[in-house]
Amino acid sequence: MPDEIVSFEPATGAELWRGEIGDVTAAVAIAREAAGGWARESQTRRIELVRRFANQVRKQAEPFAELIARETGKPLWEARTEVEAVIGKVEISIQAYGERTGSKKLDSALQGQAGLRHKPHGVMAVLGPYNFPAHLPNGHIVPALIAGNTVVFKPSERTPAVGAFLVECFHAARIPAGVVQCLIGGPAEGRALVEHPGVDGVLFTGSARAGIAINRRLAENPGKIVALEMGGNNPLVVLETPKIADAAVLAVQSAFTTAGQRCTAARRLIVLDSMFDRLIPAVKALAERMIVDEPFADPAPYMGPVIDNETADLLMESFVELISRGGTAILPMRRPREDRPFLTPGLIDSTGIADRPDIELFGPLLQIVRVPDLDAAIAEANATRYGLSASLIGGGPDDYERFWNEIRAGIINWNRPTNGASSAAPFGGVGLSGNHRPAAFYAADYCAYPVASTSMDQPRATIGLGLTEDEAPAEVWMKGSPKE
Ligand code: UN1
């Protein structure tokens, strides 16, 4: 077993970072040790500290963005938006904590007081993805800290440098080292962390396969809270619209932003037969114009490489596989450099494929499915075990109303992309996309549990019924029982 994790820049293949694999048991022990003190800190103090964290990130915004761009391969302009999202998360999470899990008085018919307050779970394990190596784990870490939990964060083994940088920003804000830790490791450390009895909750963002494995491992631990943010096979339906150029832009933005490595990326462009000949050439022309290059290139690229060569190999194989099953290449996906994971956007008409595989192909590959009408479009859009995001383009308000009612997904948009979901809204889906613990604005919900209380200053109690009147022992215990 290697005792180090090494990360390489996808764009160049150069080694970027290496670090020793962490000790799961030691990290959990430290987090447990810190948990009591952190939970007892005043709410005001915890909020002050996470605000200070936001300032730290702001101070380091440019080196942070450069590191994200290097380690993921995403364009620098996009890495900068990720850093902004990390900063923005703090105020949103403070507001969400108050709205979703604050304390309140409850109406009480009885004397005394009734109230609702929330408590932290204790030690939270956060398992991060590589596509947003800072923003998505941060979306678990910040709400967890505000609620009073301590955190052991294991970044993806493909993006450990960004994970370590993020945690250094928390420490630079003087959040104690034991309150949030970065645990470097691969799948074995992830498993050990999930199963560790000292961990009270597991907050995961990644593939459905890994999420299901976590769920299985915790099947006999119903007491651990588990939040799974998984993938999608997201549909983008295009009905009649005169705005062809805009529809094409929405399609390529939805499918190819972050080289298609977004859980919310459109995977299936479901288009009316009557729109096909107008829309598809426009989508193709736009996709052909997209610059694919290293993150710091000038002119700036739309897409960088995918995360590694193995992933690029798999995507190229998937493209070929779809063609061999009856798909028609509209724009073949290409790999301009054999040794690096750059991929140009691919478009396949998959209408002719009999059993289209319902899988998440995590890269710049968009399948097109032709349908005769809205009924068929909705049926096709729902033909997936996932249910994260879905968009409708064109049509009228009644079409959107129907689409909204009949589509099974946690994000349903009209004339907007499938991706770019707001941090100020709940973020999650149905089916294989999650376990009904939406993140973003609702992350507060899984970071604390509700405690209902009734209270009085003094014990004061009487029993009004069912007692003898004169304090004599009762002679009849049960109706009909023989008297002695
Ligand atoms: C996306 O749109 O692709 O804060 C991800 C969050 C969400 C993530 C969105 N805004 O969790």
XYZ file of C-alpha atoms and ligand atoms in Angstrom:
495
model
C 0.000 0.000 0.000
C 1.434 3.406 -0.894
C 1.945 5.676 2.078
C 1.672 8.816 -0.019
C -0.888 10.386 -2.286
C 0.553 12.157 -5.297
C -1.455 14.518 -7.450
C -0.648 15.408 -11.037
C -1.831 18.306 -13.169
C -4.167 16.806 -15.747
C -3.195 19.407 -18.350
C 0.548 18.794 -18.214
C 1.058 15.532 -16.370
C 3.453 17.313 -14.011
C 3.505 16.328 -10.375
C 1.735 19.033 -8.374
C 1.666 17.837 -4.793
C 2.409 14.888 -2.568
C 1.432 14.190 0.986
C 1.470 11.415 3.501
C -1.644 9.312 3.919
C -3.324 10.247 7.188
C -4.207 8.091 10.166
C -7.995 7.733 10.314
C -8.163 6.589 13.937
C -5.928 9.396 15.129
C -7.887 12.007 13.156
C -11.216 10.821 14.560
C -9.803 10.809 18.094
C -8.640 14.403 17.668
C -12.028 15.424 16.274
C -13.840 13.777 19.202
C -11.557 15.477 21.650
C -12.346 18.859 20.084
C -16.086 18.226 19.712
C -17.235 19.170 23.226
C -15.455 22.501 23.331
C -16.552 23.500 19.845
C -20.183 22.621 20.531
C -20.051 24.711 23.735
C -18.660 27.778 21.929
C -21.305 30.432 21.522
C -23.091 30.584 18.216
C -21.822 34.140 17.764
C -18.244 32.983 18.133
C -18.580 30.158 15.621
C -20.177 32.543 13.136
C -17.419 35.080 13.685
C -14.820 32.406 12.956
C -16.402 31.179 9.724
C -16.694 34.805 8.578
C -13.014 35.149 9.274
C -12.484 32.032 7.144
C -14.292 33.768 4.262
C -11.892 36.693 4.630
C -8.909 34.349 4.558
C -10.150 32.818 1.312
C -10.724 36.298 -0.126
C -7.153 37.247 0.746
C -5.807 34.162 -0.975
C -8.324 34.126 -3.810
C -5.860 34.223 -6.678
C -3.384 31.559 -5.504
C -6.379 29.413 -4.500
C -7.945 29.740 -7.965
C -4.605 28.923 -9.590
C -4.254 25.790 -7.482
C -7.794 24.667 -8.332
C -7.097 25.264 -12.034
C -3.849 23.318 -11.874
C -5.171 20.371 -9.946
C -8.513 19.931 -11.750
C -7.525 21.277 -15.180
C -10.541 23.609 -15.228
C -9.987 27.024 -16.857
C -8.667 29.739 -14.560
C -11.779 31.905 -15.080
C -13.895 29.030 -13.870
C -11.646 28.252 -10.912
C -12.108 31.893 -9.867
C -15.873 31.395 -9.811
C -15.342 28.373 -7.582
C -13.398 30.495 -5.087
C -16.219 33.065 -5.124
C -18.681 30.269 -4.387
C -16.555 29.180 -1.392
C -16.723 32.723 -0.004
C -20.431 33.121 -0.791
C -21.242 29.878 1.009
C -20.463 31.381 4.403
C -23.200 34.050 4.562
C -25.712 31.712 2.954
C -24.962 29.018 5.541
C -25.287 31.464 8.426
C -28.690 32.508 7.138
C -29.686 28.883 6.520
C -28.685 27.836 10.025
C -31.007 30.464 11.491
C -33.889 29.679 9.173
C -33.686 25.896 9.086
C -32.237 24.899 12.446
C -32.452 27.838 14.776
C -34.302 27.779 18.044
C -37.872 28.816 18.655
C -40.559 28.820 21.291
C -43.428 26.499 20.646
C -47.014 27.169 21.631
C -47.762 25.317 24.776
C -51.220 24.800 26.165
C -49.715 23.690 29.460
C -48.018 25.870 31.973
C -44.312 26.354 31.507
C -42.413 26.647 28.285
C -41.990 24.555 25.198
C -39.215 25.052 22.737
C -37.233 23.657 19.864
C -33.477 23.795 19.669
C -30.905 21.941 17.597
C -27.787 20.088 18.605
C -24.741 19.132 16.545
C -24.212 15.457 15.775
C -20.592 15.463 16.910
C -17.916 14.387 14.440
C -18.751 14.669 10.746
C -16.775 12.953 7.995
C -16.853 14.924 4.739
C -15.861 13.074 1.564
C -15.223 15.454 -1.297
C -15.343 15.157 -5.105
C -12.736 16.288 -7.655
C -14.946 18.394 -9.919
C -15.499 21.152 -7.345
C -12.744 20.182 -4.913
C -13.244 23.306 -2.766
C -16.839 24.479 -3.225
C -18.702 21.201 -2.731
C -16.930 19.911 0.403
C -17.020 23.470 1.727
C -20.791 23.321 1.313
C -20.807 20.546 3.935
C -17.953 21.805 6.134
C -19.184 25.360 6.747
C -22.744 24.361 7.798
C -21.318 21.527 9.914
C -18.990 23.923 11.755
C -21.676 26.570 12.282
C -23.928 23.926 13.826
C -21.151 22.971 16.254
C -19.762 19.775 14.728
C -16.114 19.012 14.236
C -15.062 17.811 10.797
C -12.666 15.288 9.319
C -12.491 16.107 5.619
C -11.040 13.612 3.165
C -10.599 15.280 -0.217
C -10.710 13.201 -3.380
C -7.377 11.461 -3.940
C -7.266 13.326 -7.258
C -7.457 16.764 -5.615
C -5.666 16.568 -2.240
C -3.769 19.850 -2.696
C -6.977 21.874 -2.955
C -8.364 20.031 0.079
C -5.266 20.827 2.118
C -5.370 24.487 1.015
C -9.027 24.815 1.996
C -8.368 23.449 5.482
C -5.375 25.768 5.910
C -7.748 28.688 5.301
C -9.924 27.492 8.211
C -6.870 27.269 10.436
C -5.583 30.664 9.310
C -8.946 32.011 10.509
C -8.032 30.565 13.926
C -10.550 27.765 13.857
C -8.731 25.206 16.031
C -6.763 22.509 14.209
C -8.805 19.737 15.853
C -12.121 21.266 14.786
C -11.489 20.819 11.086
C -8.857 18.438 9.779
C -7.753 17.395 6.329
C -7.260 13.651 6.074
C -5.244 12.668 3.031
C -6.139 9.282 1.659
C -7.707 7.118 -0.993
C -10.690 4.759 -1.015
C -9.344 2.664 1.900
C -9.173 5.711 4.183
C -12.612 6.791 2.956
C -14.054 3.409 3.944
C -12.318 3.412 7.316
C -13.627 6.891 8.035
C -17.187 6.000 7.063
C -17.171 2.941 9.310
C -15.330 4.437 12.244
C -17.538 4.236 15.355
C -16.338 7.687 16.417
C -17.874 9.293 13.335
C -21.465 10.492 13.798
C -22.237 11.533 10.241
C -21.007 11.044 6.684
C -21.454 13.831 4.146
C -20.555 12.630 0.702
C -20.468 14.121 -2.795
C -19.522 11.825 -5.659
C -20.696 8.971 -7.848
C -23.828 6.919 -7.231
C -21.697 3.789 -7.035
C -19.579 5.147 -4.193
C -22.659 6.574 -2.461
C -24.443 3.233 -2.566
C -21.338 1.545 -1.146
C -21.413 3.989 1.792
C -25.096 3.300 2.366
C -24.452 -0.439 2.365
C -21.590 -0.128 4.825
C -23.793 1.824 7.188
C -26.870 -0.395 6.844
C -26.491 -1.567 10.439
C -25.750 1.916 11.764
C -29.031 3.767 11.437
C -27.806 6.301 13.981
C -25.196 7.784 11.679
C -26.573 10.576 9.571
C -25.656 10.124 5.916
C -26.063 12.776 3.228
C -25.359 11.526 -0.287
C -25.078 13.942 -3.202
C -24.684 11.777 -6.256
C -24.905 12.063 -9.994
C -27.485 12.467 -12.688
C -28.411 11.487 -16.228
C -29.988 14.865 -16.698
C -32.378 15.694 -19.529
C -32.623 18.955 -21.447
C -35.840 19.056 -23.464
C -36.209 21.436 -26.401
C -39.705 22.271 -27.636
C -40.641 24.820 -30.290
C -38.774 28.101 -30.019
C -37.695 30.735 -32.524
C -34.611 31.455 -30.391
C -32.337 28.818 -31.877
C -29.026 30.500 -31.042
C -29.993 30.900 -27.371
C -31.247 27.332 -27.174
C -27.914 26.139 -28.604
C -25.987 28.176 -26.033
C -28.061 26.729 -23.180
C -27.431 23.224 -24.514
C -23.647 23.557 -24.734
C -23.436 25.380 -21.398
C -25.448 22.631 -19.763
C -23.454 19.818 -21.347
C -19.882 21.084 -21.591
C -19.161 23.488 -18.723
C -16.341 21.997 -16.584
C -15.759 19.597 -19.512
C -19.065 17.975 -18.595
C -17.791 17.065 -15.143
C -20.752 18.399 -13.223
C -23.364 16.293 -11.535
C -25.935 18.688 -13.004
C -24.585 18.546 -16.577
C -27.110 17.789 -19.311
C -26.412 14.278 -20.629
C -29.433 13.933 -22.922
C -30.699 16.594 -25.306
C -34.264 15.558 -26.010
C -35.492 17.449 -29.029
C -38.749 17.617 -30.970
C -38.441 16.167 -34.476
C -39.671 19.505 -35.802
C -36.762 21.337 -34.131
C -33.986 18.859 -34.933
C -32.810 20.303 -38.253
C -32.743 23.841 -36.908
C -31.287 23.200 -33.463
C -28.701 20.471 -33.917
C -26.559 22.240 -36.556
C -26.470 25.295 -34.252
C -25.404 23.157 -31.265
C -22.786 21.448 -33.387
C -21.407 24.712 -34.767
C -21.103 26.146 -31.274
C -19.495 22.991 -29.854
C -16.956 23.074 -32.710
C -16.004 26.608 -31.744
C -15.231 25.668 -28.144
C -11.609 26.089 -27.197
C -10.214 23.106 -25.330
C -6.887 23.972 -23.776
C -4.857 24.088 -20.611
C -6.342 26.214 -17.800
C -4.011 29.205 -18.178
C -4.029 29.382 -21.993
C -4.606 32.636 -23.836
C -7.164 32.901 -25.409
C -9.008 31.382 -22.485
C -10.475 27.934 -23.139
C -14.092 26.989 -22.523
C -12.993 23.553 -21.359
C -9.844 22.117 -19.877
C -9.001 18.412 -19.814
C -11.005 15.858 -17.873
C -9.507 14.761 -14.581
C -7.121 12.023 -15.767
C -6.114 9.752 -18.627
C -8.083 6.806 -17.313
C -11.287 8.877 -17.318
C -10.541 10.143 -20.839
C -9.986 6.530 -22.011
C -13.321 5.471 -20.549
C -15.173 8.351 -22.175
C -13.618 7.630 -25.573
C -14.604 3.981 -25.175
C -18.145 5.000 -24.229
C -18.400 7.136 -27.349
C -17.342 4.215 -29.541
C -19.658 1.865 -27.664
C -22.680 4.130 -28.248
C -21.870 4.292 -31.960
C -21.520 0.516 -32.158
C -24.910 0.114 -30.505
C -26.630 2.179 -33.197
C -25.854 5.795 -32.342
C -24.895 8.314 -35.041
C -21.911 10.565 -34.459
C -22.924 14.165 -35.036
C -19.674 15.527 -33.655
C -17.114 12.849 -32.851
C -15.367 13.279 -29.530
C -11.652 13.555 -30.147
C -8.561 13.171 -28.016
C -6.101 15.630 -29.589
C -3.165 14.441 -27.472
C -2.807 10.751 -26.818
C -0.925 11.277 -23.573
C -3.171 13.904 -21.989
C -6.884 13.807 -21.048
C -8.081 16.657 -23.260
C -11.342 15.765 -24.993
C -13.240 17.819 -27.533
C -17.032 17.908 -27.079
C -18.893 14.932 -28.512
C -22.462 14.792 -29.854
C -24.214 11.524 -30.621
C -27.701 10.986 -31.940
C -28.758 8.057 -29.759
C -32.354 7.859 -30.987
C -31.629 4.591 -32.784
C -30.136 2.815 -29.776
C -32.634 0.242 -28.528
C -31.631 0.035 -24.857
C -29.901 3.269 -24.094
C -27.719 2.682 -21.037
C -28.900 4.770 -18.099
C -25.455 5.731 -16.832
C -23.725 8.933 -15.929
C -20.950 9.586 -18.469
C -18.956 12.191 -16.556
C -17.417 14.174 -19.395
C -18.129 16.294 -22.484
C -20.450 13.870 -24.208
C -24.030 14.813 -25.051
C -26.515 12.299 -26.396
C -29.376 13.522 -28.564
C -32.758 11.824 -28.595
C -35.474 12.828 -31.057
C -39.105 12.709 -29.963
C -42.405 13.496 -31.717
C -44.110 15.518 -28.956
C -44.126 16.671 -25.329
C -45.595 13.370 -24.080
C -42.720 11.442 -25.576
C -40.225 14.054 -24.342
C -41.405 13.730 -20.743
C -41.394 9.925 -20.935
C -37.852 9.987 -22.311
C -36.692 12.572 -19.759
C -38.006 10.398 -16.914
C -36.467 7.208 -18.343
C -33.679 7.253 -15.786
C -33.030 5.951 -12.287
C -31.468 9.310 -11.449
C -33.303 12.581 -10.851
C -31.027 15.514 -10.167
C -31.722 18.298 -12.667
C -33.847 18.828 -15.768
C -34.489 21.798 -18.029
C -37.081 22.714 -20.592
C -36.257 25.105 -23.411
C -38.984 26.722 -25.500
C -42.689 25.953 -25.307
C -45.061 28.080 -23.255
C -46.032 28.451 -19.600
C -48.488 25.553 -19.816
C -45.771 23.287 -21.188
C -43.454 24.281 -18.354
C -46.216 23.727 -15.820
C -46.701 20.221 -17.161
C -42.974 19.574 -17.350
C -42.565 20.768 -13.768
C -45.389 18.539 -12.549
C -44.340 15.390 -14.355
C -40.546 15.428 -14.238
C -38.899 13.626 -11.344
C -35.916 15.764 -10.342
C -34.780 18.095 -7.574
C -33.967 20.970 -9.937
C -36.404 21.803 -12.731
C -35.701 24.878 -14.871
C -37.240 26.656 -17.825
C -35.081 28.368 -20.466
C -32.129 28.041 -18.115
C -29.253 25.536 -18.059
C -29.407 22.298 -16.060
C -26.261 23.296 -14.150
C -25.190 26.336 -12.162
C -27.608 25.590 -9.342
C -27.858 28.351 -6.747
C -26.215 27.894 -3.340
C -29.168 29.804 -1.882
C -31.569 26.970 -2.796
C -31.739 23.364 -1.634
C -29.586 21.162 -3.846
C -30.459 17.508 -4.290
C -32.463 15.038 -6.265
C -34.442 11.836 -6.243
C -33.666 8.249 -7.262
C -29.953 7.492 -7.539
C -29.117 11.191 -7.243
C -29.250 11.266 -3.467
C -30.879 10.068 -0.268
C -33.263 12.954 0.310
C -30.798 15.027 2.237
C -30.463 18.006 -0.069
C -27.347 20.136 0.354
C -26.691 23.871 -0.214
C -29.401 25.846 1.644
C -30.765 22.697 3.306
C -27.328 21.432 4.416
C -28.199 22.934 7.806
C -30.843 20.195 8.177
C -28.358 17.328 8.245
C -25.792 19.158 10.371
C -27.946 19.317 13.496
C -30.762 17.335 15.022
C -33.872 18.828 16.601
C -34.451 18.548 20.314
C -37.934 19.357 21.587
C -38.181 20.446 25.215
C -40.790 21.457 27.720
C -39.681 23.057 30.944
C -40.737 24.724 34.210
C -38.743 26.523 36.855
C -39.832 24.126 39.592
C -41.197 20.605 39.622
C -44.949 20.967 40.056
C -47.199 18.006 39.247
C -50.511 16.406 40.210
C -52.483 13.371 39.087
C -56.179 14.157 38.753
C -57.701 10.770 38.034
C -57.360 7.112 38.973
C -56.205 7.531 42.566
C -57.977 6.658 45.789
C -59.369 9.720 47.489
C -58.119 9.320 51.001
C -54.536 8.218 50.396
C -55.489 4.669 51.363
C -53.975 1.875 49.290
C -56.175 0.893 46.392
C -58.108 -2.316 46.872
C -59.192 -2.890 43.345
C -56.419 -3.203 40.853
C -58.280 -4.620 38.001
C -61.968 -4.657 37.323
C -63.370 -8.125 37.871
C -60.351 -9.511 39.637
C -61.314 -11.507 42.744
C -60.936 -9.677 46.046
C -58.670 -11.353 48.489
C -23.810 22.727 -10.196
O -24.648 23.539 -10.485
O -23.325 22.085 -11.105
O -23.902 24.962 -3.530
C -23.418 22.467 -8.794
C -24.240 23.926 -4.091
C -24.748 23.960 -5.512
C -23.834 23.167 -6.402
C -24.183 23.349 -7.845
N -24.877 25.308 -5.937
O -24.192 22.859 -3.496
